[in-house]
CSV table of C-alpha atoms in Angstrom, one decimal:
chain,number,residue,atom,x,y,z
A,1381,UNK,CA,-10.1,-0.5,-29.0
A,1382,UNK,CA,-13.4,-2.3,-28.7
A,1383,UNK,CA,-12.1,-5.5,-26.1
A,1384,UNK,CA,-8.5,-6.5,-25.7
A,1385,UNK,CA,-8.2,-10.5,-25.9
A,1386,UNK,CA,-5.9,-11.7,-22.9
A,1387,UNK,CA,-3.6,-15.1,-22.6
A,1388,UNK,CA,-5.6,-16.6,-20.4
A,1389,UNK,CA,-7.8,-15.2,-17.0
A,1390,UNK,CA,-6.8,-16.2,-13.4
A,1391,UNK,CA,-5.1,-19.0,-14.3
A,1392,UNK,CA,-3.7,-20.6,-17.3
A,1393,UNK,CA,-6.4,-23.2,-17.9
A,1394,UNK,CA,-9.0,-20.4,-18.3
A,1395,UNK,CA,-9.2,-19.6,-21.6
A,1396,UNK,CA,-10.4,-17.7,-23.6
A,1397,UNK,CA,-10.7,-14.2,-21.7
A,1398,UNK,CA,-11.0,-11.0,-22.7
A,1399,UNK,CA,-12.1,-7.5,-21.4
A,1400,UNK,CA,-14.5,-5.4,-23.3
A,1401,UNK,CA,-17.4,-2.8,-22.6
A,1402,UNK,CA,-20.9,-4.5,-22.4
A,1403,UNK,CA,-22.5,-1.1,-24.7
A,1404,UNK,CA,-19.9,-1.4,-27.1
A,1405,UNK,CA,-17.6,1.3,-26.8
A,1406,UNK,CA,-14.3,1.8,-26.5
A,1407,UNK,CA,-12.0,0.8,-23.6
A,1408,UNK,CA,-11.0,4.1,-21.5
A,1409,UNK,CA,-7.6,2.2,-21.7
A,1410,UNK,CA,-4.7,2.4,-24.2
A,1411,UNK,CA,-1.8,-0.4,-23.9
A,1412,UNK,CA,1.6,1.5,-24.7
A,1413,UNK,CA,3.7,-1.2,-24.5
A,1414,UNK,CA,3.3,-5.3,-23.3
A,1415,UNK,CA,1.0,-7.6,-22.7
A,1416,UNK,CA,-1.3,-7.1,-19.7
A,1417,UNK,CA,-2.7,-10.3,-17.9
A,1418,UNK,CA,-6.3,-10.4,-16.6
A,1419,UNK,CA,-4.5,-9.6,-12.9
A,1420,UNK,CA,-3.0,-7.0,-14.2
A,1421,UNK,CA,-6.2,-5.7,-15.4
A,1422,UNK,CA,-7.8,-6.1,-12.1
A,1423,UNK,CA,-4.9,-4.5,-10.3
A,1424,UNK,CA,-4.8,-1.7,-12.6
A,1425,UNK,CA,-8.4,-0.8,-12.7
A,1426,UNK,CA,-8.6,-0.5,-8.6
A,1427,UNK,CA,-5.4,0.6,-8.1
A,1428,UNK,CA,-6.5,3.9,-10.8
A,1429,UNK,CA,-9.7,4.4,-8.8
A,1430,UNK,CA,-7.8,4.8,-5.9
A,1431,UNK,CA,-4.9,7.1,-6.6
A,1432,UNK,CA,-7.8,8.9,-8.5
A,1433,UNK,CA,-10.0,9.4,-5.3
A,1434,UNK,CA,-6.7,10.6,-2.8
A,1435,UNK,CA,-5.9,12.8,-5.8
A,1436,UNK,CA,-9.5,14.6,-5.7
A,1437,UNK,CA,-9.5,14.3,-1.8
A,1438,UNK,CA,-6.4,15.9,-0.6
A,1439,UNK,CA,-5.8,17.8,-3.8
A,1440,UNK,CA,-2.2,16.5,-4.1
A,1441,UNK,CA,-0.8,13.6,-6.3
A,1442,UNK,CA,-0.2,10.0,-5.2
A,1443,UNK,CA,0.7,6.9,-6.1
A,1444,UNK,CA,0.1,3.2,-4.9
A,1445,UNK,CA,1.8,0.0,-5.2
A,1446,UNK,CA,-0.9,-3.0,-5.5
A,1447,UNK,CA,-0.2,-7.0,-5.4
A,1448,UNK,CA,-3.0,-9.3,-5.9
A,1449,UNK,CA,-5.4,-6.9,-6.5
A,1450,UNK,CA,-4.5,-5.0,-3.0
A,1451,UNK,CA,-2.7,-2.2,-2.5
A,1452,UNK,CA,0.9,-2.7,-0.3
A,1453,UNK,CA,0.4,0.8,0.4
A,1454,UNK,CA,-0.4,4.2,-0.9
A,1455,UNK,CA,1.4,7.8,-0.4
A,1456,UNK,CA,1.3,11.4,-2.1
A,1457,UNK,CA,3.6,13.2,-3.2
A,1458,UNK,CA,5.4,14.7,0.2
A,1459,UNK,CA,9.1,15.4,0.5
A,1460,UNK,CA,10.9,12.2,2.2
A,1461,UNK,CA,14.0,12.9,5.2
A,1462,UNK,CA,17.3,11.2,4.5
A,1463,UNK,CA,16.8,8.1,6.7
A,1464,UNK,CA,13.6,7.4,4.9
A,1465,UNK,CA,15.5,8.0,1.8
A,1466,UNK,CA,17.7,5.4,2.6
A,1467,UNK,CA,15.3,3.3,4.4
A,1468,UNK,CA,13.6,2.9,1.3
A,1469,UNK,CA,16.5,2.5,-1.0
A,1470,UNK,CA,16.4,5.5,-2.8
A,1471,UNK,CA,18.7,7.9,-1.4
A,1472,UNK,CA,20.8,7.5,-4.5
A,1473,UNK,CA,17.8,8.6,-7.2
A,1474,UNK,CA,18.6,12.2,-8.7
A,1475,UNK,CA,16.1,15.1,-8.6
A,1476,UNK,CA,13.6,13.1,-6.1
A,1477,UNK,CA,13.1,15.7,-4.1
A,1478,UNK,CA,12.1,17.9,-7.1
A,1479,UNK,CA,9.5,15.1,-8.3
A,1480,UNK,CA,6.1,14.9,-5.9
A,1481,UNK,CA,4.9,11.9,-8.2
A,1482,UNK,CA,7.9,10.0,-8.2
A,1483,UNK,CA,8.2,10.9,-4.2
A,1484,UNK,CA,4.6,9.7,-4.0
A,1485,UNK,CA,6.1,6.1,-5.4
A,1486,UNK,CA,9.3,6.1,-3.7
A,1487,UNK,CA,6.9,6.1,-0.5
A,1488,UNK,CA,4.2,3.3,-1.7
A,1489,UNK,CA,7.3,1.1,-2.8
A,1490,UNK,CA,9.2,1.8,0.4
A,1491,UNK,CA,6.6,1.3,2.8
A,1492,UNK,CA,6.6,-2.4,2.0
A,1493,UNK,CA,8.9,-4.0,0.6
A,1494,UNK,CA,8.5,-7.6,0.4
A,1495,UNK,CA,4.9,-7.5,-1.0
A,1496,UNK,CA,5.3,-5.2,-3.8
A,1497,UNK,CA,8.1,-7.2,-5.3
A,1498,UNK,CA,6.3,-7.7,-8.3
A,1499,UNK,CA,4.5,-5.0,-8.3
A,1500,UNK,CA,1.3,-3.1,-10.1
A,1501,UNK,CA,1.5,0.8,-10.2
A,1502,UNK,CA,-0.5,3.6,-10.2
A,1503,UNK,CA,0.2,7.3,-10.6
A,1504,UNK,CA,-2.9,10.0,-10.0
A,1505,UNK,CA,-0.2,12.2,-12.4
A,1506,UNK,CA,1.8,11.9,-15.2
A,1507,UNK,CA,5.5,9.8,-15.3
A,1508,UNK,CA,8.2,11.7,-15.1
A,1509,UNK,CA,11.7,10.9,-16.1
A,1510,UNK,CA,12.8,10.7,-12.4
A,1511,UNK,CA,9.8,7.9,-11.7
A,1512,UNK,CA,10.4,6.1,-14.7
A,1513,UNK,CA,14.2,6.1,-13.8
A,1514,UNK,CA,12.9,4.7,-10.1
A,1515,UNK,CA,10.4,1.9,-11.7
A,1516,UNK,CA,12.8,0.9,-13.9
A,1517,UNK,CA,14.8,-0.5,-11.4
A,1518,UNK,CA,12.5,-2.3,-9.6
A,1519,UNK,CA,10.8,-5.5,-10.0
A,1520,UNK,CA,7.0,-4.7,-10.9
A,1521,UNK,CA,4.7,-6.2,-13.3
A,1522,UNK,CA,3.5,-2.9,-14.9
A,1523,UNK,CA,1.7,0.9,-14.4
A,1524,UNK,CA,-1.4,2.7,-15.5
A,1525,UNK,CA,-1.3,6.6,-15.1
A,1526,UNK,CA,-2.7,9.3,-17.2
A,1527,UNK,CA,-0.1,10.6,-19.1
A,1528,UNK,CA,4.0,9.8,-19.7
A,1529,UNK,CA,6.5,12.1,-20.9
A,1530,UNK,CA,8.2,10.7,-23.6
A,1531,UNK,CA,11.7,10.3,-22.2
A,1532,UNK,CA,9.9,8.5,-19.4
A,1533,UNK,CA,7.9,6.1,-21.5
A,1534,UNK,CA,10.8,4.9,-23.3
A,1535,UNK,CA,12.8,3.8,-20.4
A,1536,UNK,CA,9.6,1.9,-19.3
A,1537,UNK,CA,9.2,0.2,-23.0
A,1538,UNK,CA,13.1,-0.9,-22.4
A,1539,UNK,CA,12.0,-2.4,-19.3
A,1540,UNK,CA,11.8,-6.4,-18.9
A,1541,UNK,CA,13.2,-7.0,-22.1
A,1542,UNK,CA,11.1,-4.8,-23.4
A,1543,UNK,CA,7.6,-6.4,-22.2
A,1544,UNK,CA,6.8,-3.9,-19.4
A,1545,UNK,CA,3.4,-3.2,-19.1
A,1546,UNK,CA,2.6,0.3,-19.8
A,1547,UNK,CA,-1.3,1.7,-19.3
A,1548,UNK,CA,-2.5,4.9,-20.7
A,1549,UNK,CA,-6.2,5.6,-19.3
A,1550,UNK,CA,-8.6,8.3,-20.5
A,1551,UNK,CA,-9.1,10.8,-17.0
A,1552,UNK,CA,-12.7,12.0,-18.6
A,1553,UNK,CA,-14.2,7.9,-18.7
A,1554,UNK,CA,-16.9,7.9,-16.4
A,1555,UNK,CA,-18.2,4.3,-15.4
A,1556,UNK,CA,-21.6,2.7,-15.4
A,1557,UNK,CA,-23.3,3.3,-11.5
A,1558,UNK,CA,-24.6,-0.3,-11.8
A,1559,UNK,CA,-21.5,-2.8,-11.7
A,1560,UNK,CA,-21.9,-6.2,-12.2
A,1561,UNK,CA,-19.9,-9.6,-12.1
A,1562,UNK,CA,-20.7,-13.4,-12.7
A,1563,UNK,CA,-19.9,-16.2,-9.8
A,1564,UNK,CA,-21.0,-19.5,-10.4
A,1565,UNK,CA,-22.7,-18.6,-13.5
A,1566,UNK,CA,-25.2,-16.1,-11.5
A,1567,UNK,CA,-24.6,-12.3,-12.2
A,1568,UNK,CA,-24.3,-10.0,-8.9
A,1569,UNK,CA,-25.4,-6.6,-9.9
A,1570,UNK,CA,-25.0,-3.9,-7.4
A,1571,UNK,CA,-24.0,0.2,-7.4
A,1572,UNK,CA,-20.6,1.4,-7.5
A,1573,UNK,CA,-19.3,2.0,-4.5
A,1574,UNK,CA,-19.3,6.1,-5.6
A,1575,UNK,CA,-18.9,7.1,-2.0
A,1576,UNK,CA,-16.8,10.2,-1.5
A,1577,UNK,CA,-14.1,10.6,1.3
A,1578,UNK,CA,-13.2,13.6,2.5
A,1579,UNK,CA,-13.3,15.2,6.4
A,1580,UNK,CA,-16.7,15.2,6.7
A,1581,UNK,CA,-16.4,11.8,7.5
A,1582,UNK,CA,-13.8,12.5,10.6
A,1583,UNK,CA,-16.6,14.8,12.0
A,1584,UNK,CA,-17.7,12.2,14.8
A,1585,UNK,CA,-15.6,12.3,17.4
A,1586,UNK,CA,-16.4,10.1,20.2
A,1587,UNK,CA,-13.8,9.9,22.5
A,1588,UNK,CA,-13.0,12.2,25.2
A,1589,UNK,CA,-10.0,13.4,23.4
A,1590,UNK,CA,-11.0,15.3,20.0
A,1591,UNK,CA,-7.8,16.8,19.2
A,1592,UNK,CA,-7.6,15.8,15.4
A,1593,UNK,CA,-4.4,17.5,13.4
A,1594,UNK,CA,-5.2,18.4,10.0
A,1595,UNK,CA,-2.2,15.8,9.3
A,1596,UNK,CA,-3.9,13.1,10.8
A,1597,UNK,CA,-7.2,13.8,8.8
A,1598,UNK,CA,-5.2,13.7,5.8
A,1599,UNK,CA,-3.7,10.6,6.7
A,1600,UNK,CA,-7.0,9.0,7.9
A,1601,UNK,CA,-8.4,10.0,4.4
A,1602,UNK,CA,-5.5,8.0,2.7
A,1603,UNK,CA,-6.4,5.2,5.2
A,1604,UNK,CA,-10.0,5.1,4.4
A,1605,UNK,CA,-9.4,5.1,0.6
A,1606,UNK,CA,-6.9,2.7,0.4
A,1607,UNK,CA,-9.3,0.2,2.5
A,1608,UNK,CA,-12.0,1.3,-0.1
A,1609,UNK,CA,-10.1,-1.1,-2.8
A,1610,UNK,CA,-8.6,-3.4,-0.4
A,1611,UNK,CA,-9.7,-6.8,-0.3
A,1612,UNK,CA,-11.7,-7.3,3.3
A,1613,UNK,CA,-12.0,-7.5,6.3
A,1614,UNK,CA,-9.4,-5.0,5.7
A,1615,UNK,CA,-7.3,-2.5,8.3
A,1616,UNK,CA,-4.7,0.2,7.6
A,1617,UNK,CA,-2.0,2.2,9.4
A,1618,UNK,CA,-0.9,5.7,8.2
A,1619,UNK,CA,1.7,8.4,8.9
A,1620,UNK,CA,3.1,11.3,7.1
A,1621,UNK,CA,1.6,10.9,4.1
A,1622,UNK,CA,1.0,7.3,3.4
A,1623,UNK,CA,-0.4,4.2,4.2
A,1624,UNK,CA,2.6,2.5,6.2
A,1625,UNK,CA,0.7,-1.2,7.0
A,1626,UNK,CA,-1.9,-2.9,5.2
A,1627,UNK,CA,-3.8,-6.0,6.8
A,1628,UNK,CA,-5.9,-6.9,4.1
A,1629,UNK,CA,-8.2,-10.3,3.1
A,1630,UNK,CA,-8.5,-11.8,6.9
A,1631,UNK,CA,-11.2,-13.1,8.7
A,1632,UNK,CA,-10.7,-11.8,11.8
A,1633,UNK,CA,-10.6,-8.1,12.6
A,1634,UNK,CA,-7.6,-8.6,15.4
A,1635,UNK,CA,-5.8,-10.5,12.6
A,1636,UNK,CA,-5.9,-7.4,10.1
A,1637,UNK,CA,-5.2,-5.2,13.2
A,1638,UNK,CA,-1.9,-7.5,13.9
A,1639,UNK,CA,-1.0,-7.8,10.2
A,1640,UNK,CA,-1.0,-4.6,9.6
A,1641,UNK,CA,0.5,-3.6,12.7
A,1642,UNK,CA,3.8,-6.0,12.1
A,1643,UNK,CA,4.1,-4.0,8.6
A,1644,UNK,CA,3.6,-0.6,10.3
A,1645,UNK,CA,6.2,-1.8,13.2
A,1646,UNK,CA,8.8,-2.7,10.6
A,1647,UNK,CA,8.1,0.6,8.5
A,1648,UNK,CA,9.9,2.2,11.9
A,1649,UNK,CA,12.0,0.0,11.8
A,1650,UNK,CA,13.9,-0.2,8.7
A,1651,UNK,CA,14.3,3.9,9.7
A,1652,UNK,CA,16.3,2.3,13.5
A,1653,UNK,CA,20.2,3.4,13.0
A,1654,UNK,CA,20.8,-0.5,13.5
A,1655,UNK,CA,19.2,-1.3,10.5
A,1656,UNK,CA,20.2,1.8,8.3
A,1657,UNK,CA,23.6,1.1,9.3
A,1658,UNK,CA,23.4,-2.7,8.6
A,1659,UNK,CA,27.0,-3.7,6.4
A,1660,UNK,CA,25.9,-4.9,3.8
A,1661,UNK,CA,28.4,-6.1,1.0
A,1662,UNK,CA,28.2,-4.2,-2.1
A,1663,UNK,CA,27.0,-6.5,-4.7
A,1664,UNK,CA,23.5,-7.5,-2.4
A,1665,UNK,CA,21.0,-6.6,-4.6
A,1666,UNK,CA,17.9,-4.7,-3.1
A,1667,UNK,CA,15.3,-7.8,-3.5
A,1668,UNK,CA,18.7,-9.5,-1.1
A,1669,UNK,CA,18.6,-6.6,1.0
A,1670,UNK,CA,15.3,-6.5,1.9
A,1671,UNK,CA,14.8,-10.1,2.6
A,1672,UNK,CA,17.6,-10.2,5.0
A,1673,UNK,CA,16.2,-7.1,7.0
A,1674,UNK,CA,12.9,-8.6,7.2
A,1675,UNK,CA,14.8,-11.5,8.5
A,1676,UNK,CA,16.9,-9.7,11.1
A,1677,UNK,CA,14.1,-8.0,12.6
A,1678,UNK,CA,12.4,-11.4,13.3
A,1679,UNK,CA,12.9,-14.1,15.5
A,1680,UNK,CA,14.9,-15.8,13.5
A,1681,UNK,CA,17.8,-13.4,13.1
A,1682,UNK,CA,20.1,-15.7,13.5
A,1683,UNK,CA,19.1,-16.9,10.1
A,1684,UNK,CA,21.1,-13.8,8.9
A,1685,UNK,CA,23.7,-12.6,11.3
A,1686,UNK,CA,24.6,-16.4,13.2
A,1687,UNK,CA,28.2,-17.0,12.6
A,1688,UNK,CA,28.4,-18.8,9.0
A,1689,UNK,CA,25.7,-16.9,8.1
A,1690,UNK,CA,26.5,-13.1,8.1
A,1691,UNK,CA,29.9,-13.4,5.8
A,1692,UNK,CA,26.9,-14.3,3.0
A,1693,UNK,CA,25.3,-11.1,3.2
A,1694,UNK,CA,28.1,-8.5,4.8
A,1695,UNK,CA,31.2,-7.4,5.5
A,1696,UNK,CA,31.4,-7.5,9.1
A,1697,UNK,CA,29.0,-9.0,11.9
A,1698,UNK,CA,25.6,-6.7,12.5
A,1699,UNK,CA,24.9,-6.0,16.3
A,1700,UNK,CA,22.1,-7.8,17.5
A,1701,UNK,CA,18.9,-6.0,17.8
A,1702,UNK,CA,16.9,-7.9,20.2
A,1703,UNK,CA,12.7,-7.8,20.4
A,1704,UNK,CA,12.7,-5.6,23.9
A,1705,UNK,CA,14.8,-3.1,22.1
A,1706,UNK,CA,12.5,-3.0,19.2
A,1707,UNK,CA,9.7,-2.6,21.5
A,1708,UNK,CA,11.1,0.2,23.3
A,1709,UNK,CA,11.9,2.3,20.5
A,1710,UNK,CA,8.2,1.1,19.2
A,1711,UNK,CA,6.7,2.5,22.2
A,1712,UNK,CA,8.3,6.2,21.7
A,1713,UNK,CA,6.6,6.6,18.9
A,1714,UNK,CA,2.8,8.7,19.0
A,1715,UNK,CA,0.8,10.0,16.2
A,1716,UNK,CA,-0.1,7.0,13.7
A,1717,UNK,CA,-3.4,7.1,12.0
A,1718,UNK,CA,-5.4,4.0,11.8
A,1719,UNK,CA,-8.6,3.0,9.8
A,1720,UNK,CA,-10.8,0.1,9.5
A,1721,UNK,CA,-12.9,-1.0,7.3
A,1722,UNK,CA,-15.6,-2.3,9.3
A,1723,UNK,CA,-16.8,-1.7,13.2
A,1724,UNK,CA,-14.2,-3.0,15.9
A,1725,UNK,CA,-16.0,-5.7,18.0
A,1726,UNK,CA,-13.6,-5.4,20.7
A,1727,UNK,CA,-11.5,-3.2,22.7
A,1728,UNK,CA,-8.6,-5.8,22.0
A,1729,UNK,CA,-7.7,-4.1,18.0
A,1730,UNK,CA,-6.9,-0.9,20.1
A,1731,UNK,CA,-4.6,-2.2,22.8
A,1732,UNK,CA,-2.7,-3.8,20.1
A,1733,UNK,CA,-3.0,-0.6,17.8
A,1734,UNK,CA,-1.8,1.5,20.8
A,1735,UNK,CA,1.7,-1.0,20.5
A,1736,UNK,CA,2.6,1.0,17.4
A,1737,UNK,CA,2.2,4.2,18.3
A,1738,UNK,CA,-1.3,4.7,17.1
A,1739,UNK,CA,-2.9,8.3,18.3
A,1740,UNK,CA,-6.2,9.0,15.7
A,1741,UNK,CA,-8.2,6.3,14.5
A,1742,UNK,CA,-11.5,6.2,11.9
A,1743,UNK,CA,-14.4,3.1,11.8
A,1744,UNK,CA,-17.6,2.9,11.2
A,1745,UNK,CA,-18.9,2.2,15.0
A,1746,UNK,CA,-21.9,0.2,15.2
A,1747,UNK,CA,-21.1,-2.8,17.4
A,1748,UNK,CA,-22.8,-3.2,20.6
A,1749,UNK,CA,-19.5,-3.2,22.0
A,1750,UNK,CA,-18.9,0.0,20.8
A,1751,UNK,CA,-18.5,1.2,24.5
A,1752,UNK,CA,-15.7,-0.9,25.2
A,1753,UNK,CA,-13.9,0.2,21.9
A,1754,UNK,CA,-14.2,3.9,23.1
A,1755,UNK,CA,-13.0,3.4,26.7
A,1756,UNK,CA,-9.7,1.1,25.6
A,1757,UNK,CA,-9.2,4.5,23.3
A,1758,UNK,CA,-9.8,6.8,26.3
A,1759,UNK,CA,-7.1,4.8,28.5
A,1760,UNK,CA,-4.6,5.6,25.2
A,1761,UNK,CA,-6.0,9.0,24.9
A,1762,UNK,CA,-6.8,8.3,21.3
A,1763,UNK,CA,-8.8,10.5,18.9
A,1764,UNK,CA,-11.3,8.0,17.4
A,1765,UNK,CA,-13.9,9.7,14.4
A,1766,UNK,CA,-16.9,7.2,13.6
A,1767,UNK,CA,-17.7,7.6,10.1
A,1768,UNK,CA,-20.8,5.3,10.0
A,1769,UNK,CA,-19.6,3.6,6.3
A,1770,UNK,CA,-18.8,0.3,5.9
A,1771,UNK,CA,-15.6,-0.2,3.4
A,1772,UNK,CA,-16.1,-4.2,2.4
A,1773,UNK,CA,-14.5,-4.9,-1.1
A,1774,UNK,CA,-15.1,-8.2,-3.3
């Protein structure tokens, strides 16, 4: 396929559009099944890259959930307990635990909830049944990964009516180093950002403690990746695995820190017995489900469990699970990895980074306040690397 025409490009009054190799040659892409909107493109094409890198970096498969050409989160393929299982709605999926790629998903999905409603995926690996069986029941927009078994690529064609988006891409395509792009009717040209992640990155350690696990590299390198093809300024909390808070497209460094952080908080949280143990009513679909948690663990909880309220959703009154209670069981927790894409300028990302439990962090240092960032670690006892890369992505 020389260039694939699409409806329309950003928006429905921009037409024509199409995507097509400058030199001619074939697309490294094969539609399977639907219809694939310029947005879909772009999500598909980063998302790819990134599931690609982690898959080269760490050696294991993973899998990432993007909206808006961001990723919601990113995770490989590592075996999930039973309250994250549950947390994440998937307790009741068959032969999970004996699927790293459709684990991989379960965790992107999982990790947040309300953003990848709607969903673009991306697999490093081949679909299984058992992840086809888990997409299919979620609302997303469509997937790209290299390969599908054929069971699995039919119950993805009988998704949406039939109109699910289904990506095959060619593993050996290799692009161009120059990339360019047209704003304005000017052309930007510039080299792909081919910058390779791995440890060697974590290898500056400037605080006092330098205690790095070989879990928390692995998590920081998820981290540092996933910002890679995140729209900037851009900051990212991991654990276990996965990206668990994504604060991406802000202007402000402490706004990413914060955004991210209130995603990373409320990953715990959906794990808190109060949560997992919510009643809800059978027939609350898991879209319902996960609105009404996000509302009960905000200020307005009321919203959900205030008498007149609660008989909507379940079948007896949930126990209120106040802030100071959330905070408490927020400050238990140690070992979070967190990565920026660009220098903190103040100590103030860290104090609020130490509120959820953050222990290792990765940035590229190179403020004058630098100083200031290391000591606010030091008072955490926080194991900060300083890679010396900047991550911006446009």
């Amino acid at each position: 396929m020389k260039e694939y025409e699409l409806k329309y490009g950003c928006n429905p009054n921009q037409k024509p559009a199409k995507i097509f190799m400058n030199d001619g040659s074939d697309l490294p892409i094969e539609i399977l099944n639907g219809r694939p909107g310029y947005i879909n493109l772009l999500d598909a094409m980063n998302s790819w890259q990134l599931v690609k890198e982690v898959k080269e970096a760490l050696g294991m498969c993973a899998a990432t959930s993007f909206k808006h050409v961001s990723p919601t989160s990113a995770a490989v393929g590592l075996p999930m307990n039973e309250k994250q299982k549950k947390a994440f709605f998937v307790d009741d999926i068959e032969g999970l635990d004996d699927s790293p790629i459709a684990t991989a998903y379960a965790r992107a999905r999982g990790t947040d909830r309300m953003s990848s409603f709607g969903d673009w995926i991306a697999l490093s690996d081949k679909c299984d049944v058992t992840c086809a069986k888990l997409i299919a029941r979620e609302v997303s927009d469509g997937i790209i990964a290299p390969d599908y078994d054929e069971e699995a690529l039919e119950i993805l064609k009988n998704k949406r009516k039939g109109g699910y988006n289904v990506i095959k891409i060619d593993t050996s395509y290799v692009p161009e180093s120059a990339e360019k792009k047209q704003v304005y009717g000017i052309t930007f040209e510039q080299n792909r950002n081919d910058l390779k992640i791995d440890g060697q990155l974590l290898k500056k350690i400037v605080t006092d403690n330098k205690n790095m696990t070989e879990e928390a590299k692995r998590d920081l390198i998820i981290a540092l990746i996933t910002l890679k093809y995140t729209q900037s300024n851009s900051v990212c909390y991991a654990e276990g695995g996965q990206t668990i808070g994504v604060g991406a497209g802000q202007q402000s460094r402490i706004h990413c820190t914060r955004l991210a952080g209130e995603k990373a908080d409320k990953w715990h949280l959906r794990q808190h017995d109060k949560v997992l143990n919510l009643p809800f009513k059978d027939e609350i679909k898991r879209p319902d489900r996960d609105n009404a948690i996000d509302v009960y663990l905000s200020e307005d909880f009321e919203d959900v469990i205030g008498e007149g309220n609660w008989q909507e959703l379940f079948t007896s009154k949930p126990e209120e699970f106040p802030r100071s209670e959330q905070r408490a069981y927020l400050a238990s927790l140690k070992g979070v990895c967190l990565g920026s894409d660009a220098f903190f300028p103040f100590g103030d990302n860290i104090e609020r980074a130490a509120k959820s439990g953050v222990t290792y962090i990765a940035q590229p240092g190179g403020s004058i306040r630098d100083d200031n960032v290391i000591e606010t670690c030091n008072k955490y006892d926080m194991v900060m690397a300083m890679t010396g890369i900047r991550l911006f992505h446009h």
